[in-house]
């Protein structure tokens, strides 16, 4: 009887290393999942996060230069760390963000700040983040941000630059912007900041009272929660901010 075919030892070892790296990064890619397909299902954290208790930042996040949506005077600020190739970031953007914008941001109750956390095993994530940052120079960050998530499955085949140009960016201006070292430096600075604060999953949100234009701290929420849970967290923070304001 012929022997069963097996991968060479070095190939098996390499596969284990790659799999281990994906687990160790702590990103929700391929690991974080909803219990059911419905919107009401809660998110399940990655294995290395299961026993982690809710926590609050002990140091401020620095917000200067990061894309912002909403009024500076909003009582609550939410900082989102996300990756353009993360499927759960896309789920948040498509299922939760429209309701968040309509019910809280447009009403002046929430200010949303975007920070980049491109995971190392997503080949187009860092370039996508740089493209979105360049879109801000053409006053088009949020439309391009949305387009990159809407066409996430095309990031590998078309590329983020083509997606951004199709969304309305000037290609020549985009090309010039992408040559600026400061663009990638901003993306990598966000990633370094996430490491400093022990934030490694995508998406991760820091939700808390607005304490200033350029700094923030608050409760850390990991994962793409369904809207009822996410809304409840915001309402709790709004209630707390209102009570604090009366003291």
Tab-separated table of C-alpha atoms in Angstrom, residues 5-237:
chain	number	residue	atom	x	y	z
A	5	UNK	CA	1.561	11.949	0.975
A	6	UNK	CA	2.712	14.525	3.523
A	7	UNK	CA	4.076	18.034	3.273
A	8	UNK	CA	7.829	18.325	3.823
A	9	UNK	CA	8.773	19.268	7.369
A	10	UNK	CA	9.925	22.772	6.435
A	11	UNK	CA	6.626	23.522	4.682
A	12	UNK	CA	4.601	22.298	7.670
A	13	UNK	CA	6.694	24.462	9.988
A	14	UNK	CA	6.198	27.513	7.797
A	15	UNK	CA	2.452	26.945	7.746
A	16	UNK	CA	2.347	26.727	11.523
A	17	UNK	CA	4.325	29.953	11.818
A	18	UNK	CA	1.969	31.809	9.482
A	19	UNK	CA	-1.089	30.510	11.336
A	20	UNK	CA	0.451	31.402	14.657
A	21	UNK	CA	1.237	34.913	13.465
A	22	UNK	CA	-2.380	35.440	12.460
A	23	UNK	CA	-3.506	34.364	15.918
A	24	UNK	CA	-0.873	36.414	17.683
A	25	UNK	CA	-1.585	39.660	15.875
A	26	UNK	CA	-4.916	39.702	17.651
A	27	UNK	CA	-6.832	40.976	14.620
A	28	UNK	CA	-10.332	39.731	14.185
A	29	UNK	CA	-9.626	38.572	10.627
A	30	UNK	CA	-10.784	34.973	10.236
A	31	UNK	CA	-11.168	34.478	13.983
A	32	UNK	CA	-13.754	36.915	15.261
A	33	UNK	CA	-17.228	35.815	14.264
A	34	UNK	CA	-20.898	36.384	14.974
A	35	UNK	CA	-22.794	33.493	16.531
A	36	UNK	CA	-25.455	33.751	13.837
A	37	UNK	CA	-25.838	35.682	10.603
A	38	UNK	CA	-28.478	38.023	12.037
A	39	UNK	CA	-27.726	41.552	13.145
A	40	UNK	CA	-28.843	40.768	16.706
A	41	UNK	CA	-26.049	38.223	17.272
A	42	UNK	CA	-23.186	39.232	19.583
A	43	UNK	CA	-19.593	39.194	18.463
A	44	UNK	CA	-17.183	36.508	19.646
A	45	UNK	CA	-13.707	37.740	20.507
A	46	UNK	CA	-10.492	36.115	19.332
A	47	UNK	CA	-9.242	33.230	21.517
A	48	UNK	CA	-6.522	35.287	23.172
A	49	UNK	CA	-9.066	37.955	24.118
A	50	UNK	CA	-11.804	35.728	25.599
A	51	UNK	CA	-10.870	36.272	29.233
A	52	UNK	CA	-10.079	39.941	28.844
A	53	UNK	CA	-12.117	42.274	31.027
A	54	UNK	CA	-13.461	45.621	29.750
A	55	UNK	CA	-10.901	48.320	30.331
A	56	UNK	CA	-10.399	52.040	30.060
A	57	UNK	CA	-7.390	53.796	28.616
A	58	UNK	CA	-4.983	55.070	31.227
A	59	UNK	CA	-3.214	57.413	28.787
A	60	UNK	CA	-4.713	59.794	26.243
A	61	UNK	CA	-4.938	59.023	22.555
A	62	UNK	CA	-3.560	61.842	20.400
A	63	UNK	CA	-6.015	62.944	17.721
A	64	UNK	CA	-4.257	65.721	15.850
A	65	UNK	CA	-4.241	65.070	12.089
A	66	UNK	CA	-6.684	62.139	12.181
A	67	UNK	CA	-9.876	62.243	10.065
A	68	UNK	CA	-12.901	63.431	12.030
A	69	UNK	CA	-16.643	63.404	11.470
A	70	UNK	CA	-19.005	65.370	13.685
A	71	UNK	CA	-18.982	68.490	15.808
A	72	UNK	CA	-16.026	69.226	18.104
A	73	UNK	CA	-18.598	70.154	20.758
A	74	UNK	CA	-20.258	66.712	20.714
A	75	UNK	CA	-20.447	65.341	24.279
A	76	UNK	CA	-19.173	61.891	23.253
A	77	UNK	CA	-16.143	60.994	21.141
A	78	UNK	CA	-15.561	57.612	19.512
A	79	UNK	CA	-12.141	56.700	18.139
A	80	UNK	CA	-12.152	53.748	15.740
A	81	UNK	CA	-9.041	51.705	14.932
A	82	UNK	CA	-9.712	49.853	11.680
A	83	UNK	CA	-8.192	47.985	8.743
A	84	UNK	CA	-9.574	48.321	5.212
A	85	UNK	CA	-9.197	44.584	4.562
A	86	UNK	CA	-10.787	43.491	7.835
A	87	UNK	CA	-14.205	41.920	7.057
A	88	UNK	CA	-15.581	42.952	10.448
A	89	UNK	CA	-14.544	46.563	9.911
A	90	UNK	CA	-16.492	46.380	6.664
A	91	UNK	CA	-19.485	44.955	8.511
A	92	UNK	CA	-19.383	47.841	10.963
A	93	UNK	CA	-19.091	50.358	8.130
A	94	UNK	CA	-22.039	48.925	6.232
A	95	UNK	CA	-24.396	47.891	9.024
A	96	UNK	CA	-23.658	50.112	12.030
A	97	UNK	CA	-22.059	53.305	10.747
A	98	UNK	CA	-25.129	54.585	8.809
A	99	UNK	CA	-27.261	54.365	11.974
A	100	UNK	CA	-24.507	55.864	14.111
A	101	UNK	CA	-24.231	58.803	11.727
A	102	UNK	CA	-27.961	59.391	11.422
A	103	UNK	CA	-28.909	59.033	15.095
A	104	UNK	CA	-25.874	60.452	16.876
A	105	UNK	CA	-23.268	62.150	14.661
A	106	UNK	CA	-25.705	64.221	12.599
A	107	UNK	CA	-27.531	65.156	15.811
A	108	UNK	CA	-24.354	66.620	17.311
A	109	UNK	CA	-24.097	63.962	20.035
A	110	UNK	CA	-21.051	61.994	18.815
A	111	UNK	CA	-17.764	62.914	17.186
A	112	UNK	CA	-16.097	60.038	15.297
A	113	UNK	CA	-12.319	59.880	14.782
A	114	UNK	CA	-10.676	57.409	12.397
A	115	UNK	CA	-7.318	55.782	13.149
A	116	UNK	CA	-5.538	53.245	10.969
A	117	UNK	CA	-4.533	49.810	12.202
A	118	UNK	CA	-3.434	47.914	9.062
A	119	UNK	CA	-2.692	44.324	10.065
A	120	UNK	CA	0.549	42.867	8.665
A	121	UNK	CA	-1.103	39.910	6.925
A	122	UNK	CA	-3.379	42.192	4.859
A	123	UNK	CA	-1.295	43.137	1.843
A	124	UNK	CA	-3.424	46.078	0.684
A	125	UNK	CA	-4.342	47.484	4.095
A	126	UNK	CA	-1.481	49.958	4.515
A	127	UNK	CA	-1.741	51.242	0.935
A	128	UNK	CA	-5.508	51.613	1.354
A	129	UNK	CA	-4.962	53.637	4.514
A	130	UNK	CA	-2.474	55.894	2.697
A	131	UNK	CA	-4.916	56.380	-0.190
A	132	UNK	CA	-7.697	57.348	2.215
A	133	UNK	CA	-5.372	59.815	3.960
A	134	UNK	CA	-4.561	61.368	0.590
A	135	UNK	CA	-8.275	61.585	-0.148
A	136	UNK	CA	-8.541	63.907	2.833
A	137	UNK	CA	-6.316	66.385	0.970
A	138	UNK	CA	-9.012	66.466	-1.717
A	139	UNK	CA	-11.796	66.840	0.897
A	140	UNK	CA	-12.986	63.333	0.115
A	141	UNK	CA	-11.808	61.142	2.990
A	142	UNK	CA	-15.213	59.795	4.032
A	143	UNK	CA	-16.507	58.999	0.500
A	144	UNK	CA	-13.258	57.170	-0.337
A	145	UNK	CA	-13.265	55.509	3.092
A	146	UNK	CA	-16.725	54.153	2.255
A	147	UNK	CA	-15.727	53.119	-1.279
A	148	UNK	CA	-12.732	51.132	-0.028
A	149	UNK	CA	-14.976	49.166	2.325
A	150	UNK	CA	-17.763	48.727	-0.223
A	151	UNK	CA	-15.239	47.279	-2.701
A	152	UNK	CA	-13.115	45.416	-0.173
A	153	UNK	CA	-13.248	42.248	-2.275
A	154	UNK	CA	-11.634	44.214	-5.136
A	155	UNK	CA	-8.673	45.570	-3.175
A	156	UNK	CA	-6.449	42.730	-4.369
A	157	UNK	CA	-7.606	42.682	-7.998
A	158	UNK	CA	-8.166	46.399	-8.735
A	159	UNK	CA	-6.161	48.017	-5.988
A	160	UNK	CA	-7.085	50.910	-3.672
A	161	UNK	CA	-5.779	53.584	-6.056
A	162	UNK	CA	-8.130	52.549	-8.859
A	163	UNK	CA	-11.042	52.346	-6.431
A	164	UNK	CA	-10.305	55.839	-5.112
A	165	UNK	CA	-10.026	57.362	-8.592
A	166	UNK	CA	-13.318	55.720	-9.597
A	167	UNK	CA	-14.842	57.285	-6.461
A	168	UNK	CA	-13.880	60.738	-7.759
A	169	UNK	CA	-10.296	61.462	-6.699
A	170	UNK	CA	-7.953	63.278	-9.057
A	171	UNK	CA	-5.413	60.613	-10.031
A	172	UNK	CA	-2.489	62.994	-10.551
A	173	UNK	CA	-3.008	64.676	-7.192
A	174	UNK	CA	-3.360	61.278	-5.537
A	175	UNK	CA	-0.103	60.083	-7.084
A	176	UNK	CA	1.738	63.181	-5.847
A	177	UNK	CA	0.285	62.781	-2.387
A	178	UNK	CA	1.275	59.123	-2.101
A	179	UNK	CA	4.891	60.130	-2.682
A	180	UNK	CA	4.867	62.256	0.455
A	181	UNK	CA	6.647	60.417	3.296
A	182	UNK	CA	4.330	62.069	5.815
A	183	UNK	CA	1.359	60.039	4.581
A	184	UNK	CA	2.759	56.619	5.475
A	185	UNK	CA	4.285	58.110	8.605
A	186	UNK	CA	0.787	59.101	9.768
A	187	UNK	CA	-0.549	55.587	9.135
A	188	UNK	CA	2.365	53.956	10.923
A	189	UNK	CA	2.098	56.425	13.777
A	190	UNK	CA	-1.481	55.256	14.343
A	191	UNK	CA	-0.285	51.656	14.363
A	192	UNK	CA	2.472	52.474	16.866
A	193	UNK	CA	-0.058	54.261	19.043
A	194	UNK	CA	-2.299	51.201	19.044
A	195	UNK	CA	0.631	49.083	20.228
A	196	UNK	CA	1.358	51.567	23.000
A	197	UNK	CA	-2.214	51.211	24.251
A	198	UNK	CA	-2.355	47.414	23.768
A	199	UNK	CA	-4.934	47.674	20.987
A	200	UNK	CA	-4.503	44.926	18.423
A	201	UNK	CA	-7.945	43.763	17.236
A	202	UNK	CA	-9.903	45.337	14.411
A	203	UNK	CA	-12.204	47.070	14.716
A	204	UNK	CA	-11.556	48.526	18.163
A	205	UNK	CA	-13.422	51.542	19.508
A	206	UNK	CA	-12.540	53.894	22.340
A	207	UNK	CA	-15.785	55.475	23.572
A	208	UNK	CA	-15.948	58.207	26.164
A	209	UNK	CA	-16.771	61.837	26.979
A	210	UNK	CA	-15.160	64.478	24.798
A	211	UNK	CA	-12.261	65.956	26.777
A	212	UNK	CA	-10.592	68.008	24.060
A	213	UNK	CA	-10.090	68.529	20.356
A	214	UNK	CA	-6.774	66.689	20.154
A	215	UNK	CA	-6.889	64.054	22.882
A	216	UNK	CA	-9.218	61.314	24.064
A	217	UNK	CA	-9.605	58.449	26.476
A	218	UNK	CA	-12.471	56.138	27.315
A	219	UNK	CA	-13.815	52.595	27.369
A	220	UNK	CA	-12.201	50.148	24.960
A	221	UNK	CA	-14.686	48.093	22.938
A	222	UNK	CA	-13.319	45.348	20.698
A	223	UNK	CA	-15.207	43.912	17.775
A	224	UNK	CA	-18.042	44.761	15.389
A	225	UNK	CA	-20.933	44.746	17.834
A	226	UNK	CA	-24.470	44.680	16.433
A	227	UNK	CA	-26.215	48.048	16.434
A	228	UNK	CA	-28.447	47.555	19.518
A	229	UNK	CA	-25.405	46.813	21.692
A	230	UNK	CA	-23.313	49.597	20.184
A	231	UNK	CA	-26.178	52.068	20.578
A	232	UNK	CA	-26.619	51.022	24.210
A	233	UNK	CA	-22.945	51.757	24.934
A	234	UNK	CA	-23.300	55.248	23.450
A	235	UNK	CA	-26.468	55.951	25.426
A	236	UNK	CA	-24.746	54.869	28.633
A	237	UNK	CA	-21.877	57.254	27.927
